[in-house]
């Protein structure tokens, strides 16, 4: 297929792009490089360094078969402090993309949604029928987009798949996490393990969990990428399929820290700080729908995610610049 990957120079987009190329697809990346990296774009892939508002020009007469849409602002804390940027980029940006797709007859969309749409769930594992009650603007914007896509499928016959990511980790195919502002547990902990940071601050150890730290469902970025390839084949005209992507296993912050010490063979200096605003206690996915509708089965465990993230760090020089 001929594919436009919006946000393809970012972490997840760059891994998915590499897998798509490997699978024989023709890929063009649209990325404004606000958080992505031009050198994440693999050889043979054209980079349109432009805003999502330029999708109309890029799709015009180009015969794309599908768009994969990763281009979004995705920091929970920032979304609470600066909601306007999130509504403009995530919601208005996607509206412009959908209008351009309808105008130029692009029949399929795969959208990066998130577990943040569910907020603090009453029950785990979380299914796609769990009520969506986002607790921050990031989650609210992604939920708004999911609703917008549902309406678009009915109105225009678009075939769409929204993939709700749980905690994505690891590296694959020469690409990995290179965030200028890093907030995620595993890369911050690896910084502390390797001495790039003094220590990891655990955001509270008084949560109602067995060891007092929050529990998350970690999923390998290559498993996630494989779900995108499957979603392209599963998209049906006029239908909006929504699937959670997680391993279905929960790990506490302390369990992740243990895995990091075991995989790296190094001590992880840490201290306990206050809880982080907006953090839910437990987020674990039921990915039964992804299994049945996409034929997806995650292969990689937490230790493999840590090992791959650790190996990737040696190839990403700018990681040393962030403290
Ligand atoms: N944590 C720490 N110290 C840190 C960083 C994280 O203790 O320095 C803890 C967090 O408090 C949380 C766990 O590690 O309990 C995981 O935190 P991450 O920041 O790695 O991931 P989140 O669960 O906050 O975020 C993920 C996705 C978001 C999504 C969110 C849904 O990355 O995109 O789940 O709640 F919005």
mmCIF file of C-alpha atoms and ligand atoms in Angstrom:
data_model
loop_
_atom_site.group_PDB
_atom_site.id
_atom_site.type_symbol
_atom_site.label_atom_id
_atom_site.label_comp_id
_atom_site.label_asym_id
_atom_site.label_seq_id
_atom_site.Cartn_x
_atom_site.Cartn_y
_atom_site.Cartn_z
ATOM 1 C CA UNK A 1 0.000 0.000 0.000
ATOM 2 C CA UNK A 2 0.972 3.646 -0.366
ATOM 3 C CA UNK A 3 0.894 5.063 3.168
ATOM 4 C CA UNK A 4 1.147 8.477 4.792
ATOM 5 C CA UNK A 5 2.553 8.270 8.323
ATOM 6 C CA UNK A 6 1.716 11.487 10.176
ATOM 7 C CA UNK A 7 4.158 11.852 13.071
ATOM 8 C CA UNK A 8 6.482 9.226 11.599
ATOM 9 C CA UNK A 9 9.646 10.875 12.961
ATOM 10 C CA UNK A 10 8.605 10.301 16.583
ATOM 11 C CA UNK A 11 9.232 7.297 18.841
ATOM 12 C CA UNK A 12 6.377 4.974 17.924
ATOM 13 C CA UNK A 13 5.903 6.370 14.411
ATOM 14 C CA UNK A 14 9.528 5.714 13.498
ATOM 15 C CA UNK A 15 9.368 2.063 14.616
ATOM 16 C CA UNK A 16 6.086 1.536 12.752
ATOM 17 C CA UNK A 17 7.526 3.202 9.622
ATOM 18 C CA UNK A 18 10.500 0.823 9.625
ATOM 19 C CA UNK A 19 8.237 -2.196 9.971
ATOM 20 C CA UNK A 20 5.961 -0.956 7.156
ATOM 21 C CA UNK A 21 8.959 -0.506 4.860
ATOM 22 C CA UNK A 22 10.179 -3.980 5.802
ATOM 23 C CA UNK A 23 6.741 -5.356 4.891
ATOM 24 C CA UNK A 24 7.034 -3.809 1.415
ATOM 25 C CA UNK A 25 4.804 -0.747 1.787
ATOM 26 C CA UNK A 26 5.618 2.636 0.241
ATOM 27 C CA UNK A 27 5.781 5.215 3.031
ATOM 28 C CA UNK A 28 5.777 9.020 3.106
ATOM 29 C CA UNK A 29 6.229 10.719 6.489
ATOM 30 C CA UNK A 30 4.493 13.967 7.407
ATOM 31 C CA UNK A 31 6.117 15.441 10.526
ATOM 32 C CA UNK A 32 6.694 19.031 11.665
ATOM 33 C CA UNK A 33 9.723 17.834 13.680
ATOM 34 C CA UNK A 34 8.471 19.664 16.781
ATOM 35 C CA UNK A 35 9.272 16.571 18.836
ATOM 36 C CA UNK A 36 10.390 14.097 16.168
ATOM 37 C CA UNK A 37 13.861 13.724 14.642
ATOM 38 C CA UNK A 38 14.673 13.969 10.918
ATOM 39 C CA UNK A 39 17.426 11.372 11.384
ATOM 40 C CA UNK A 40 14.840 8.852 12.605
ATOM 41 C CA UNK A 41 13.474 8.704 9.059
ATOM 42 C CA UNK A 42 14.886 5.600 7.372
ATOM 43 C CA UNK A 43 16.526 5.659 3.972
ATOM 44 C CA UNK A 44 14.119 5.496 1.057
ATOM 45 C CA UNK A 45 11.286 7.190 2.951
ATOM 46 C CA UNK A 46 10.332 10.735 1.900
ATOM 47 C CA UNK A 47 9.964 13.220 4.750
ATOM 48 C CA UNK A 48 7.462 16.047 4.272
ATOM 49 C CA UNK A 49 8.607 18.394 6.995
ATOM 50 C CA UNK A 50 5.306 20.204 7.444
ATOM 51 C CA UNK A 51 2.305 20.664 9.708
ATOM 52 C CA UNK A 52 -0.667 18.325 9.676
ATOM 53 C CA UNK A 53 -2.558 21.321 8.282
ATOM 54 C CA UNK A 54 -0.616 20.649 5.060
ATOM 55 C CA UNK A 55 -2.105 17.153 4.703
ATOM 56 C CA UNK A 56 -4.480 18.481 2.041
ATOM 57 C CA UNK A 57 -1.573 19.428 -0.225
ATOM 58 C CA UNK A 58 0.285 16.160 0.390
ATOM 59 C CA UNK A 59 -2.721 13.903 -0.201
ATOM 60 C CA UNK A 60 -3.844 15.818 -3.309
ATOM 61 C CA UNK A 61 -3.701 13.504 -6.329
ATOM 62 C CA UNK A 62 -1.148 11.222 -4.642
ATOM 63 C CA UNK A 63 -3.259 8.057 -4.441
ATOM 64 C CA UNK A 64 -2.618 7.133 -0.808
ATOM 65 C CA UNK A 65 -4.299 3.918 0.406
ATOM 66 C CA UNK A 66 -4.198 4.821 4.100
ATOM 67 C CA UNK A 67 -3.006 7.269 6.727
ATOM 68 C CA UNK A 68 -1.431 6.197 10.032
ATOM 69 C CA UNK A 69 -1.813 9.105 12.434
ATOM 70 C CA UNK A 70 0.710 9.473 15.288
ATOM 71 C CA UNK A 71 1.125 13.270 15.128
ATOM 72 C CA UNK A 72 0.036 14.543 18.546
ATOM 73 C CA UNK A 73 1.069 16.224 21.753
ATOM 74 C CA UNK A 74 1.291 13.474 24.371
ATOM 75 C CA UNK A 75 2.551 14.734 27.745
ATOM 76 C CA UNK A 76 -0.109 14.323 30.417
ATOM 77 C CA UNK A 77 1.280 17.005 32.755
ATOM 78 C CA UNK A 78 1.772 19.541 29.963
ATOM 79 C CA UNK A 79 -1.782 18.907 28.752
ATOM 80 C CA UNK A 80 -3.117 19.971 32.156
ATOM 81 C CA UNK A 81 -1.006 23.135 32.183
ATOM 82 C CA UNK A 82 -1.453 24.104 28.506
ATOM 83 C CA UNK A 83 -4.762 22.629 27.302
ATOM 84 C CA UNK A 84 -5.137 24.945 24.329
ATOM 85 C CA UNK A 85 -2.120 23.449 22.527
ATOM 86 C CA UNK A 86 -3.563 19.969 23.036
ATOM 87 C CA UNK A 87 -7.027 20.814 21.678
ATOM 88 C CA UNK A 88 -5.512 22.615 18.679
ATOM 89 C CA UNK A 89 -2.860 20.057 17.782
ATOM 90 C CA UNK A 90 -4.688 16.840 18.606
ATOM 91 C CA UNK A 91 -8.307 17.686 17.820
ATOM 92 C CA UNK A 92 -8.200 20.523 15.283
ATOM 93 C CA UNK A 93 -5.180 18.898 13.606
ATOM 94 C CA UNK A 94 -7.032 15.582 13.225
ATOM 95 C CA UNK A 95 -10.151 17.372 11.965
ATOM 96 C CA UNK A 96 -8.084 18.952 9.179
ATOM 97 C CA UNK A 97 -6.546 15.567 8.386
ATOM 98 C CA UNK A 98 -9.955 13.849 8.199
ATOM 99 C CA UNK A 99 -11.286 16.611 5.913
ATOM 100 C CA UNK A 100 -8.266 16.224 3.633
ATOM 101 C CA UNK A 101 -8.668 12.425 3.578
ATOM 102 C CA UNK A 102 -12.348 12.732 2.642
ATOM 103 C CA UNK A 103 -11.577 15.307 -0.052
ATOM 104 C CA UNK A 104 -8.919 13.110 -1.659
ATOM 105 C CA UNK A 105 -10.643 9.757 -1.158
ATOM 106 C CA UNK A 106 -8.171 8.092 1.226
ATOM 107 C CA UNK A 107 -10.128 5.032 2.411
ATOM 108 C CA UNK A 108 -8.337 3.886 5.622
ATOM 109 C CA UNK A 109 -7.050 5.376 8.880
ATOM 110 C CA UNK A 110 -5.094 3.877 11.780
ATOM 111 C CA UNK A 111 -5.142 6.222 14.774
ATOM 112 C CA UNK A 112 -2.936 6.319 17.902
ATOM 113 C CA UNK A 113 -5.339 6.456 20.821
ATOM 114 C CA UNK A 114 -4.425 5.848 24.453
ATOM 115 C CA UNK A 115 -5.339 4.217 27.754
ATOM 116 C CA UNK A 116 -5.589 7.782 29.078
ATOM 117 C CA UNK A 117 -9.147 7.935 27.664
ATOM 118 C CA UNK A 118 -10.300 5.616 30.494
ATOM 119 C CA UNK A 119 -9.050 7.756 33.401
ATOM 120 C CA UNK A 120 -9.232 5.924 36.758
ATOM 121 C CA UNK A 121 -11.144 2.738 35.884
ATOM 122 C CA UNK A 122 -13.509 0.997 38.320
ATOM 123 C CA UNK A 123 -12.358 -2.420 37.121
ATOM 124 C CA UNK A 124 -9.320 -4.084 35.597
ATOM 125 C CA UNK A 125 -8.530 -5.459 33.121
ATOM 126 C CA UNK A 126 -9.869 -2.577 31.047
ATOM 127 C CA UNK A 127 -11.940 -3.516 28.007
ATOM 128 C CA UNK A 128 -12.994 -1.166 25.223
ATOM 129 C CA UNK A 129 -16.466 -1.080 26.848
ATOM 130 C CA UNK A 130 -15.076 0.306 30.113
ATOM 131 C CA UNK A 131 -16.541 3.832 30.548
ATOM 132 C CA UNK A 132 -14.232 6.585 29.284
ATOM 133 C CA UNK A 133 -13.684 9.220 31.967
ATOM 134 C CA UNK A 134 -10.366 10.907 31.140
ATOM 135 C CA UNK A 135 -8.721 12.711 34.040
ATOM 136 C CA UNK A 136 -6.523 15.009 31.966
ATOM 137 C CA UNK A 137 -6.709 17.068 28.772
ATOM 138 C CA UNK A 138 -4.450 14.661 26.864
ATOM 139 C CA UNK A 139 -6.909 11.802 27.402
ATOM 140 C CA UNK A 140 -9.875 14.080 26.693
ATOM 141 C CA UNK A 141 -8.452 15.163 23.332
ATOM 142 C CA UNK A 142 -7.763 11.572 22.276
ATOM 143 C CA UNK A 143 -11.291 10.559 23.282
ATOM 144 C CA UNK A 144 -12.706 13.496 21.311
ATOM 145 C CA UNK A 145 -10.765 12.326 18.262
ATOM 146 C CA UNK A 146 -12.009 8.751 18.667
ATOM 147 C CA UNK A 147 -15.570 10.107 18.705
ATOM 148 C CA UNK A 148 -14.846 12.282 15.674
ATOM 149 C CA UNK A 149 -13.515 9.269 13.775
ATOM 150 C CA UNK A 150 -16.644 7.221 14.585
ATOM 151 C CA UNK A 151 -18.802 9.931 13.033
ATOM 152 C CA UNK A 152 -16.516 10.178 10.028
ATOM 153 C CA UNK A 153 -16.792 6.443 9.323
ATOM 154 C CA UNK A 154 -20.599 6.655 9.305
ATOM 155 C CA UNK A 155 -20.671 9.812 7.191
ATOM 156 C CA UNK A 156 -17.982 9.117 4.599
ATOM 157 C CA UNK A 157 -17.436 5.346 4.613
ATOM 158 C CA UNK A 158 -13.924 5.716 6.045
ATOM 159 C CA UNK A 159 -12.548 2.462 7.471
ATOM 160 C CA UNK A 160 -10.717 3.243 10.723
ATOM 161 C CA UNK A 161 -8.939 1.460 13.563
ATOM 162 C CA UNK A 162 -8.088 3.278 16.810
ATOM 163 C CA UNK A 163 -5.385 1.561 18.843
ATOM 164 C CA UNK A 164 -5.433 2.431 22.541
ATOM 165 C CA UNK A 165 -1.864 2.061 23.748
ATOM 166 C CA UNK A 166 -1.067 1.194 27.345
ATOM 167 C CA UNK A 167 2.561 1.780 28.490
ATOM 168 C CA UNK A 168 4.783 1.507 25.435
ATOM 169 C CA UNK A 169 8.454 0.661 26.018
ATOM 170 C CA UNK A 170 11.537 -0.775 24.355
ATOM 171 C CA UNK A 171 13.209 -0.119 21.022
ATOM 172 C CA UNK A 172 13.278 -1.945 17.697
ATOM 173 C CA UNK A 173 14.588 -1.832 14.125
ATOM 174 C CA UNK A 174 17.134 0.858 15.022
ATOM 175 C CA UNK A 175 14.595 3.299 16.500
ATOM 176 C CA UNK A 176 13.655 4.080 20.088
ATOM 177 C CA UNK A 177 12.740 6.744 22.629
ATOM 178 C CA UNK A 178 14.597 10.056 22.206
ATOM 179 C CA UNK A 179 12.338 12.545 23.968
ATOM 180 C CA UNK A 180 13.861 15.948 24.764
ATOM 181 C CA UNK A 181 11.506 16.100 27.746
ATOM 182 C CA UNK A 182 11.336 12.640 29.273
ATOM 183 C CA UNK A 183 8.622 11.755 31.793
ATOM 184 C CA UNK A 184 8.360 7.974 31.378
ATOM 185 C CA UNK A 185 9.497 5.500 33.996
ATOM 186 C CA UNK A 186 11.793 3.177 32.045
ATOM 187 C CA UNK A 187 13.956 5.790 30.224
ATOM 188 C CA UNK A 188 14.244 7.905 33.395
ATOM 189 C CA UNK A 189 15.231 4.830 35.410
ATOM 190 C CA UNK A 190 17.812 3.868 32.775
ATOM 191 C CA UNK A 191 19.223 7.418 33.000
ATOM 192 C CA UNK A 192 19.605 6.928 36.753
ATOM 193 C CA UNK A 193 21.162 3.480 36.302
ATOM 194 C CA UNK A 194 23.765 4.832 33.902
ATOM 195 C CA UNK A 195 24.534 7.979 35.920
ATOM 196 C CA UNK A 196 22.892 10.486 33.546
ATOM 197 C CA UNK A 197 20.586 11.376 36.411
ATOM 198 C CA UNK A 198 21.354 11.256 40.115
ATOM 199 C CA UNK A 199 18.362 9.068 40.872
ATOM 200 C CA UNK A 200 14.837 8.015 40.004
ATOM 201 C CA UNK A 201 12.092 9.646 42.048
ATOM 202 C CA UNK A 202 9.289 7.178 42.736
ATOM 203 C CA UNK A 203 6.038 9.142 42.529
ATOM 204 C CA UNK A 204 4.599 7.914 45.812
ATOM 205 C CA UNK A 205 4.735 4.540 47.585
ATOM 206 C CA UNK A 206 1.471 4.839 49.482
ATOM 207 C CA UNK A 207 -0.851 3.683 46.707
ATOM 208 C CA UNK A 208 -3.373 0.895 47.433
ATOM 209 C CA UNK A 209 -1.283 -1.818 45.729
ATOM 210 C CA UNK A 210 0.726 -4.722 47.231
ATOM 211 C CA UNK A 211 4.032 -2.778 47.308
ATOM 212 C CA UNK A 212 2.505 0.722 47.421
ATOM 213 C CA UNK A 213 3.517 1.761 43.907
ATOM 214 C CA UNK A 214 1.222 2.116 40.854
ATOM 215 C CA UNK A 215 0.740 -0.768 38.441
ATOM 216 C CA UNK A 216 0.927 -0.472 34.646
ATOM 217 C CA UNK A 217 0.695 -2.732 31.609
ATOM 218 C CA UNK A 218 3.906 -2.443 29.566
ATOM 219 C CA UNK A 219 3.868 -3.345 25.873
ATOM 220 C CA UNK A 220 6.867 -3.642 23.550
ATOM 221 C CA UNK A 221 6.996 -1.055 20.764
ATOM 222 C CA UNK A 222 7.612 -3.804 18.164
ATOM 223 C CA UNK A 223 4.501 -5.701 19.303
ATOM 224 C CA UNK A 224 2.643 -2.389 19.055
ATOM 225 C CA UNK A 225 4.026 -1.788 15.556
ATOM 226 C CA UNK A 226 2.840 -5.217 14.434
ATOM 227 C CA UNK A 227 -0.679 -4.285 15.538
ATOM 228 C CA UNK A 228 -0.589 -1.304 13.158
ATOM 229 C CA UNK A 229 0.284 -3.515 10.205
ATOM 230 C CA UNK A 230 -2.588 -5.857 11.140
ATOM 231 C CA UNK A 231 -4.952 -2.891 11.586
ATOM 232 C CA UNK A 232 -4.308 -1.750 8.016
ATOM 233 C CA UNK A 233 -5.612 -5.095 6.806
ATOM 234 C CA UNK A 234 -8.551 -5.119 9.244
ATOM 235 C CA UNK A 235 -10.007 -1.668 8.452
ATOM 236 C CA UNK A 236 -13.464 -2.092 6.905
ATOM 237 C CA UNK A 237 -15.310 0.635 4.968
ATOM 238 C CA UNK A 238 -17.750 2.537 7.178
ATOM 239 C CA UNK A 239 -16.533 0.866 10.403
ATOM 240 C CA UNK A 240 -14.546 2.203 13.351
ATOM 241 C CA UNK A 241 -12.804 -0.568 15.270
ATOM 242 C CA UNK A 242 -11.296 0.380 18.657
ATOM 243 C CA UNK A 243 -8.735 -1.978 20.248
ATOM 244 C CA UNK A 244 -6.696 -1.840 23.447
ATOM 245 C CA UNK A 245 -3.043 -2.799 23.107
ATOM 246 C CA UNK A 246 -1.386 -4.155 26.238
ATOM 247 C CA UNK A 247 0.119 -7.417 27.466
ATOM 248 C CA UNK A 248 -2.586 -7.955 30.086
ATOM 249 C CA UNK A 249 -0.002 -8.142 32.918
ATOM 250 C CA UNK A 250 0.484 -5.452 35.525
ATOM 251 C CA UNK A 251 3.882 -4.443 36.933
ATOM 252 C CA UNK A 252 4.382 -2.025 39.812
ATOM 253 C CA UNK A 253 7.006 0.714 39.682
ATOM 254 C CA UNK A 254 9.134 -1.302 42.121
ATOM 255 C CA UNK A 255 8.811 -4.436 39.970
ATOM 256 C CA UNK A 256 9.975 -2.453 36.932
ATOM 257 C CA UNK A 257 12.931 -1.171 38.977
ATOM 258 C CA UNK A 258 13.881 -4.740 39.890
ATOM 259 C CA UNK A 259 13.709 -5.800 36.240
ATOM 260 C CA UNK A 260 15.976 -2.876 35.310
ATOM 261 C CA UNK A 261 18.573 -3.815 37.935
ATOM 262 C CA UNK A 262 18.499 -7.444 36.836
ATOM 263 C CA UNK A 263 18.766 -6.692 33.101
ATOM 264 C CA UNK A 264 21.471 -4.019 33.370
ATOM 265 C CA UNK A 265 23.327 -5.633 36.270
ATOM 266 C CA UNK A 266 23.634 -2.155 37.800
ATOM 267 C CA UNK A 267 22.099 -0.576 40.906
ATOM 268 C CA UNK A 268 19.232 1.873 40.345
ATOM 269 C CA UNK A 269 19.473 4.760 42.804
ATOM 270 C CA UNK A 270 15.999 5.907 43.823
ATOM 271 C CA UNK A 271 14.120 8.010 46.304
ATOM 272 C CA UNK A 272 10.438 8.292 47.129
ATOM 273 C CA UNK A 273 8.694 11.587 46.354
ATOM 274 C CA UNK A 274 5.073 12.705 46.420
ATOM 275 C CA UNK A 275 2.392 11.235 44.158
ATOM 276 C CA UNK A 276 2.210 12.691 40.634
ATOM 277 C CA UNK A 277 -1.060 14.497 39.952
ATOM 278 C CA UNK A 278 -3.397 12.596 37.648
ATOM 279 C CA UNK A 279 -1.706 9.174 37.994
ATOM 280 C CA UNK A 280 -4.221 6.307 38.173
ATOM 281 C CA UNK A 281 -3.468 3.432 40.580
ATOM 282 C CA UNK A 282 -3.770 0.447 38.249
ATOM 283 C CA UNK A 283 -4.014 0.337 34.433
ATOM 284 C CA UNK A 284 -4.052 -3.134 32.887
ATOM 285 C CA UNK A 285 -5.509 -3.915 29.473
ATOM 286 C CA UNK A 286 -7.729 -6.615 28.197
ATOM 287 C CA UNK A 287 -6.471 -7.005 24.633
ATOM 288 C CA UNK A 288 -8.982 -9.747 23.783
ATOM 289 C CA UNK A 289 -10.504 -7.646 21.023
ATOM 290 C CA UNK A 290 -7.121 -7.021 19.380
ATOM 291 C CA UNK A 291 -6.529 -10.781 19.513
ATOM 292 C CA UNK A 292 -9.876 -11.671 17.954
ATOM 293 C CA UNK A 293 -10.321 -8.807 15.465
ATOM 294 C CA UNK A 294 -6.705 -8.181 14.447
ATOM 295 C CA UNK A 295 -5.177 -11.591 15.159
ATOM 296 C CA UNK A 296 -2.640 -9.788 17.377
ATOM 297 C CA UNK A 297 -0.621 -11.540 20.075
ATOM 298 C CA UNK A 298 2.138 -9.683 21.924
ATOM 299 C CA UNK A 299 5.422 -11.617 22.076
ATOM 300 C CA UNK A 300 7.806 -9.638 24.251
ATOM 301 C CA UNK A 301 7.944 -9.361 28.040
ATOM 302 C CA UNK A 302 9.056 -6.553 30.341
ATOM 303 C CA UNK A 303 12.654 -7.777 30.578
ATOM 304 C CA UNK A 304 12.953 -7.731 26.793
ATOM 305 C CA UNK A 305 11.566 -4.166 26.696
ATOM 306 C CA UNK A 306 14.146 -3.042 29.252
ATOM 307 C CA UNK A 307 16.966 -4.886 27.442
ATOM 308 C CA UNK A 308 16.059 -3.344 24.073
ATOM 309 C CA UNK A 309 15.682 0.175 25.525
ATOM 310 C CA UNK A 310 19.046 -0.250 27.287
ATOM 311 C CA UNK A 311 20.783 -1.412 24.078
ATOM 312 C CA UNK A 312 19.260 1.450 22.057
ATOM 313 C CA UNK A 313 20.644 4.099 24.418
ATOM 314 C CA UNK A 314 24.161 3.386 23.219
ATOM 315 C CA UNK A 315 23.131 4.457 19.699
ATOM 316 C CA UNK A 316 21.293 7.688 20.617
ATOM 317 C CA UNK A 317 23.900 10.320 21.528
ATOM 318 C CA UNK A 318 21.535 13.156 22.486
ATOM 319 C CA UNK A 319 20.244 11.087 25.414
ATOM 320 C CA UNK A 320 23.415 12.166 27.198
ATOM 321 C CA UNK A 321 22.360 15.831 26.874
ATOM 322 C CA UNK A 322 19.236 15.608 28.982
ATOM 323 C CA UNK A 323 19.344 15.836 32.724
HETATM 324 N N1 LIG B 1 6.942 7.033 37.576
HETATM 325 C C1 LIG B 1 7.739 7.275 38.668
HETATM 326 N N2 LIG B 1 8.825 8.083 38.484
HETATM 327 C C2 LIG B 1 9.141 8.660 37.287
HETATM 328 C C3 LIG B 1 8.307 8.397 36.174
HETATM 329 C C4 LIG B 1 7.209 7.573 36.348
HETATM 330 O O1 LIG B 1 7.484 6.788 39.778
HETATM 331 O O2 LIG B 1 10.128 9.407 37.217
HETATM 332 C C5 LIG B 1 5.772 6.171 37.749
HETATM 333 C C6 LIG B 1 4.465 6.890 37.467
HETATM 334 O O3 LIG B 1 4.027 7.601 38.596
HETATM 335 C C7 LIG B 1 3.555 5.738 37.057
HETATM 336 C C8 LIG B 1 4.511 4.748 36.394
HETATM 337 O O4 LIG B 1 5.823 5.117 36.818
HETATM 338 O O5 LIG B 1 3.020 5.149 38.193
HETATM 339 C C9 LIG B 1 4.471 4.815 34.886
HETATM 340 O O6 LIG B 1 4.628 6.183 34.506
HETATM 341 P P1 LIG B 1 4.958 6.640 33.010
HETATM 342 O O7 LIG B 1 5.148 8.128 33.047
HETATM 343 O O8 LIG B 1 6.045 5.816 32.451
HETATM 344 O O9 LIG B 1 3.647 6.264 32.212
HETATM 345 P P2 LIG B 1 2.129 6.684 32.500
HETATM 346 O O10 LIG B 1 1.468 5.462 33.039
HETATM 347 O O11 LIG B 1 1.998 7.916 33.287
HETATM 348 O O12 LIG B 1 1.656 7.079 31.019
HETATM 349 C C10 LIG B 1 1.157 6.180 30.137
HETATM 350 C C11 LIG B 1 1.355 6.727 28.732
HETATM 351 C C12 LIG B 1 0.559 7.968 28.540
HETATM 352 C C13 LIG B 1 -0.880 7.695 28.908
HETATM 353 C C14 LIG B 1 -0.976 7.141 30.306
HETATM 354 C C15 LIG B 1 -2.372 6.777 30.667
HETATM 355 O O13 LIG B 1 2.718 7.014 28.513
HETATM 356 O O14 LIG B 1 0.617 8.376 27.196
HETATM 357 O O15 LIG B 1 -0.203 5.977 30.408
HETATM 358 O O16 LIG B 1 -2.563 6.974 32.043
HETATM 359 F F1 LIG B 1 -1.578 8.844 28.862
#
